[in-house]
Amino acid sequence: MALFGDLNIVNTTDKRKLKNVIETAAHLGYSTVAINHVVNLQEKKQEIGKPTCVAELFTSPPTVQGKSKPIKIITRLTVVVSEASHCNELRTTSPRTRLYDLVAVHPKTEKLFHTACMTLDVDIIEIIMTEKQQFHFRRPPVNVAIDRGIVFELVYSPAIKDSTMRRYTISNSLSLMNIGKGKNIIISSGAEKFAEGYCLACRKGMPKQQSQPTAEKLFCMEKRGRLHRVWCTP
């Protein structure tokens, strides 16, 4: 059975806005969403804090349309790494990352991408979509990441905002899919406004039933790690 959701709902200090995004997701039939906390360790005064408390947003999460159960809300941490020292926060010994249901990494260089695939304790590797990929994906590290149960995330919101970034999104996505043979790939919005992708599909005349999976369809995988547990466990 296909499960639809979005594992990249951008966190915001505006709680009303965040609640509205999650309520919209439930209305569109998404079973799971992840509130994504992005930390760029290269920027000053950036550090890994505590995740958003779901209980502070909802006393009772909204019900998924067409189902009798509430939407599942999980937390996610994405660390943008631009130098090797940043990877220390993504080792198994880091206590701060354990506060989150999912941990993702956004590597900026080929060496850091290789490190993420081979050794980092992460669930998701986010692929750059806002600029041309600065290095070629190589099959050996990608295959190791797949064997380790790590998924690669393609974010579509840049493709909506700008024609140049749309080309980068398509080019980088095709490059990764060719190397990894389409395995272990998820597509997320990465948008602050969840309805952006849905509204774009509607403007193009696409029915709701067809536009719904564009936000994210989790591929069928045999994964024993955290991603499979948080997605499939009620």
Tab-separated table of C-alpha atoms in Angstrom:
chain	number	residue	atom	x	y	z
A	1	MET	CA	0.000	0.000	0.000
A	2	ALA	CA	1.337	3.401	-0.981
A	3	LEU	CA	1.761	5.923	1.805
A	4	PHE	CA	1.928	9.610	1.043
A	5	GLY	CA	3.518	12.308	3.111
A	6	ASP	CA	6.128	15.018	3.190
A	7	LEU	CA	9.311	14.538	5.193
A	8	ASN	CA	10.438	18.132	4.664
A	9	ILE	CA	8.027	20.680	6.131
A	10	VAL	CA	10.268	23.636	6.941
A	11	ASN	CA	10.142	24.633	10.598
A	12	THR	CA	9.198	28.215	11.419
A	13	THR	CA	8.856	30.272	14.573
A	14	ASP	CA	5.355	31.216	13.387
A	15	LYS	CA	3.420	28.393	15.037
A	16	ARG	CA	0.129	29.405	13.456
A	17	LYS	CA	1.668	29.132	10.004
A	18	LEU	CA	3.208	25.771	10.836
A	19	LYS	CA	-0.127	24.458	12.113
A	20	ASN	CA	-1.822	25.625	8.930
A	21	VAL	CA	0.717	23.753	6.807
A	22	ILE	CA	0.139	20.524	8.734
A	23	GLU	CA	-3.644	20.931	8.631
A	24	THR	CA	-3.420	21.419	4.864
A	25	ALA	CA	-1.358	18.251	4.561
A	26	ALA	CA	-3.974	16.272	6.484
A	27	HIS	CA	-6.733	17.733	4.324
A	28	LEU	CA	-4.908	16.597	1.185
A	29	GLY	CA	-4.659	13.053	2.543
A	30	TYR	CA	-1.056	12.879	3.662
A	31	SER	CA	-0.508	10.341	6.413
A	32	THR	CA	2.878	11.600	7.697
A	33	VAL	CA	4.750	14.899	7.828
A	34	ALA	CA	8.129	15.777	9.295
A	35	ILE	CA	8.903	19.189	10.778
A	36	ASN	CA	12.370	19.935	9.450
A	37	HIS	CA	14.858	21.882	11.581
A	38	VAL	CA	17.707	23.074	9.341
A	39	VAL	CA	21.063	23.921	10.934
A	40	ASN	CA	23.950	25.383	8.926
A	41	LEU	CA	27.013	24.979	11.139
A	42	GLN	CA	29.036	27.345	8.965
A	43	GLU	CA	26.856	30.246	10.013
A	44	LYS	CA	27.602	31.996	13.293
A	45	LYS	CA	25.420	31.265	16.324
A	46	GLN	CA	23.914	28.207	14.638
A	47	GLU	CA	23.637	25.173	16.867
A	48	ILE	CA	21.488	22.084	17.190
A	49	GLY	CA	18.613	22.814	19.539
A	50	LYS	CA	15.623	20.844	20.702
A	51	PRO	CA	12.924	19.852	18.200
A	52	THR	CA	9.501	21.453	18.115
A	53	CYS	CA	7.159	19.887	20.644
A	54	VAL	CA	4.205	18.507	18.705
A	55	ALA	CA	1.997	18.697	21.802
A	56	GLU	CA	2.470	22.472	21.806
A	57	LEU	CA	1.071	22.663	18.270
A	58	PHE	CA	-1.905	20.336	18.628
A	59	THR	CA	-3.702	18.829	21.570
A	60	SER	CA	-5.187	16.499	18.975
A	61	PRO	CA	-3.584	16.294	15.505
A	62	PRO	CA	-5.918	16.800	12.527
A	63	THR	CA	-7.507	13.755	10.958
A	64	VAL	CA	-6.283	12.616	7.558
A	65	GLN	CA	-8.948	13.105	4.921
A	66	GLY	CA	-10.464	9.800	3.840
A	67	LYS	CA	-9.134	8.016	6.911
A	68	SER	CA	-10.199	7.737	10.516
A	69	LYS	CA	-6.771	8.311	12.027
A	70	PRO	CA	-4.838	11.498	12.785
A	71	ILE	CA	-1.861	12.621	10.756
A	72	LYS	CA	1.494	11.438	12.078
A	73	ILE	CA	3.852	14.303	12.929
A	74	ILE	CA	7.540	13.534	13.386
A	75	THR	CA	10.637	15.678	13.813
A	76	ARG	CA	13.633	15.919	11.534
A	77	LEU	CA	17.049	17.541	11.783
A	78	THR	CA	18.966	18.571	8.662
A	79	VAL	CA	22.592	19.582	9.128
A	80	VAL	CA	24.275	21.504	6.317
A	81	VAL	CA	27.937	20.471	6.301
A	82	SER	CA	30.615	22.403	4.406
A	83	GLU	CA	33.720	21.124	6.197
A	84	ALA	CA	34.804	17.861	7.820
A	85	SER	CA	34.519	19.113	11.408
A	86	HIS	CA	30.778	19.611	10.956
A	87	CYS	CA	30.336	15.859	10.547
A	88	ASN	CA	31.142	15.281	14.215
A	89	GLU	CA	27.545	16.167	15.065
A	90	LEU	CA	26.374	13.309	12.870
A	91	ARG	CA	28.260	10.494	14.531
A	92	THR	CA	26.479	7.835	16.554
A	93	THR	CA	27.851	9.344	19.777
A	94	SER	CA	26.130	12.723	19.320
A	95	PRO	CA	23.384	13.083	21.967
A	96	ARG	CA	21.696	16.098	20.351
A	97	THR	CA	20.772	14.327	17.135
A	98	ARG	CA	19.036	11.582	19.104
A	99	LEU	CA	16.308	14.053	20.072
A	100	TYR	CA	14.972	13.869	16.503
A	101	ASP	CA	13.045	11.086	14.781
A	102	LEU	CA	14.984	11.565	11.535
A	103	VAL	CA	18.440	12.957	10.835
A	104	ALA	CA	19.465	14.311	7.432
A	105	VAL	CA	22.654	15.782	6.029
A	106	HIS	CA	23.125	18.302	3.244
A	107	PRO	CA	26.742	17.850	2.041
A	108	LYS	CA	28.304	20.721	0.110
A	109	THR	CA	31.317	18.945	-1.419
A	110	GLU	CA	32.101	15.618	-3.075
A	111	LYS	CA	34.295	14.546	-0.165
A	112	LEU	CA	31.536	15.264	2.351
A	113	PHE	CA	28.992	13.492	0.139
A	114	HIS	CA	31.291	10.456	0.120
A	115	THR	CA	31.624	10.632	3.921
A	116	ALA	CA	27.842	10.854	4.326
A	117	CYS	CA	27.299	7.788	2.152
A	118	MET	CA	30.003	5.718	3.815
A	119	THR	CA	30.067	6.523	7.528
A	120	LEU	CA	27.628	9.129	8.872
A	121	ASP	CA	24.740	8.020	11.062
A	122	VAL	CA	21.949	9.621	9.029
A	123	ASP	CA	18.659	8.581	7.478
A	124	ILE	CA	18.539	11.032	4.579
A	125	ILE	CA	21.072	12.682	2.280
A	126	GLU	CA	19.616	15.855	0.801
A	127	ILE	CA	20.727	16.685	-2.728
A	128	ILE	CA	21.434	20.268	-3.808
A	129	MET	CA	18.692	21.600	-6.087
A	130	THR	CA	19.285	25.366	-6.082
A	131	GLU	CA	22.520	25.253	-8.094
A	132	LYS	CA	24.370	23.063	-10.565
A	133	GLN	CA	25.870	20.011	-8.907
A	134	GLN	CA	29.565	20.767	-8.349
A	135	PHE	CA	30.635	17.132	-8.579
A	136	HIS	CA	29.607	13.914	-10.286
A	137	PHE	CA	27.778	11.240	-8.327
A	138	ARG	CA	29.803	8.046	-8.191
A	139	ARG	CA	28.227	4.613	-8.039
A	140	PRO	CA	30.340	2.999	-5.242
A	141	PRO	CA	29.425	5.434	-2.412
A	142	VAL	CA	25.819	5.688	-3.619
A	143	ASN	CA	25.503	1.897	-3.538
A	144	VAL	CA	27.002	1.768	-0.036
A	145	ALA	CA	24.444	4.335	1.153
A	146	ILE	CA	21.636	2.282	-0.391
A	147	ASP	CA	22.912	-0.876	1.328
A	148	ARG	CA	23.036	1.029	4.634
A	149	GLY	CA	19.370	1.978	4.241
A	150	ILE	CA	20.003	5.677	3.630
A	151	VAL	CA	17.683	7.499	1.223
A	152	PHE	CA	18.435	10.396	-1.101
A	153	GLU	CA	16.055	13.324	-1.024
A	154	LEU	CA	15.099	15.419	-4.041
A	155	VAL	CA	13.403	18.704	-3.103
A	156	TYR	CA	11.026	20.110	-5.707
A	157	SER	CA	10.171	23.580	-4.349
A	158	PRO	CA	13.131	25.278	-6.143
A	159	ALA	CA	11.698	24.052	-9.454
A	160	ILE	CA	8.493	25.946	-8.744
A	161	LYS	CA	10.128	29.260	-7.931
A	162	ASP	CA	12.637	29.793	-10.730
A	163	SER	CA	13.233	28.479	-14.268
A	164	THR	CA	17.008	28.262	-13.774
A	165	MET	CA	16.632	26.256	-10.588
A	166	ARG	CA	14.090	24.105	-12.403
A	167	ARG	CA	16.834	23.082	-14.828
A	168	TYR	CA	19.192	22.366	-11.931
A	169	THR	CA	16.503	20.301	-10.199
A	170	ILE	CA	15.866	18.171	-13.269
A	171	SER	CA	19.553	17.799	-14.128
A	172	ASN	CA	20.688	16.872	-10.606
A	173	SER	CA	17.760	14.488	-10.133
A	174	LEU	CA	18.419	12.640	-13.391
A	175	SER	CA	22.110	12.365	-12.568
A	176	LEU	CA	21.411	10.752	-9.194
A	177	MET	CA	18.697	8.464	-10.534
A	178	ASN	CA	20.943	7.202	-13.330
A	179	ILE	CA	23.744	6.363	-10.888
A	180	GLY	CA	21.512	4.810	-8.232
A	181	LYS	CA	19.121	3.180	-10.715
A	182	GLY	CA	16.217	4.957	-9.046
A	183	LYS	CA	16.670	3.190	-5.715
A	184	ASN	CA	16.173	4.783	-2.289
A	185	ILE	CA	14.899	8.122	-3.548
A	186	ILE	CA	12.185	10.270	-1.999
A	187	ILE	CA	10.717	13.522	-3.266
A	188	SER	CA	9.859	16.231	-0.733
A	189	SER	CA	8.470	19.740	-0.924
A	190	GLY	CA	10.973	21.629	1.233
A	191	ALA	CA	8.464	24.461	1.033
A	192	GLU	CA	7.210	26.738	3.769
A	193	LYS	CA	3.830	26.731	2.059
A	194	PHE	CA	2.728	23.137	1.636
A	195	ALA	CA	0.108	24.005	-0.982
A	196	GLU	CA	2.681	25.303	-3.502
A	197	GLY	CA	3.186	21.968	-5.207
A	198	TYR	CA	-0.500	21.095	-5.107
A	199	CYS	CA	-1.566	24.485	-6.493
A	200	LEU	CA	0.980	24.252	-9.298
A	201	ALA	CA	-0.463	20.907	-10.330
A	202	CYS	CA	-3.994	22.343	-10.248
A	203	ARG	CA	-2.990	25.263	-12.458
A	204	LYS	CA	-1.708	22.787	-15.016
A	205	GLY	CA	-5.085	21.039	-14.964
A	206	MET	CA	-3.943	17.956	-13.083
A	207	PRO	CA	-6.610	16.250	-10.926
A	208	LYS	CA	-6.070	16.138	-7.175
A	209	GLN	CA	-5.620	12.350	-7.240
A	210	GLN	CA	-2.646	12.744	-9.591
A	211	SER	CA	-1.182	15.865	-8.009
A	212	GLN	CA	-1.175	14.371	-4.502
A	213	PRO	CA	1.822	12.030	-4.944
A	214	THR	CA	4.038	14.862	-6.209
A	215	ALA	CA	4.683	16.012	-2.654
A	216	GLU	CA	6.186	12.696	-1.760
A	217	LYS	CA	5.639	9.026	-2.359
A	218	LEU	CA	7.847	6.887	-0.205
A	219	PHE	CA	9.311	4.108	-2.269
A	220	CYS	CA	8.776	0.492	-1.232
A	221	MET	CA	11.906	-0.568	0.554
A	222	GLU	CA	13.162	-3.161	2.958
A	223	LYS	CA	14.704	-0.901	5.562
A	224	ARG	CA	15.412	-1.864	9.122
A	225	GLY	CA	16.425	1.618	10.283
A	226	ARG	CA	14.655	4.639	11.723
A	227	LEU	CA	13.096	5.873	8.488
A	228	HIS	CA	11.087	2.696	7.965
A	229	ARG	CA	9.994	2.640	11.617
A	230	VAL	CA	8.826	6.237	11.839
A	231	TRP	CA	7.039	6.002	8.509
A	232	CYS	CA	5.271	2.675	8.870
A	233	THR	CA	4.603	2.464	12.594
A	234	PRO	CA	1.221	3.945	13.624
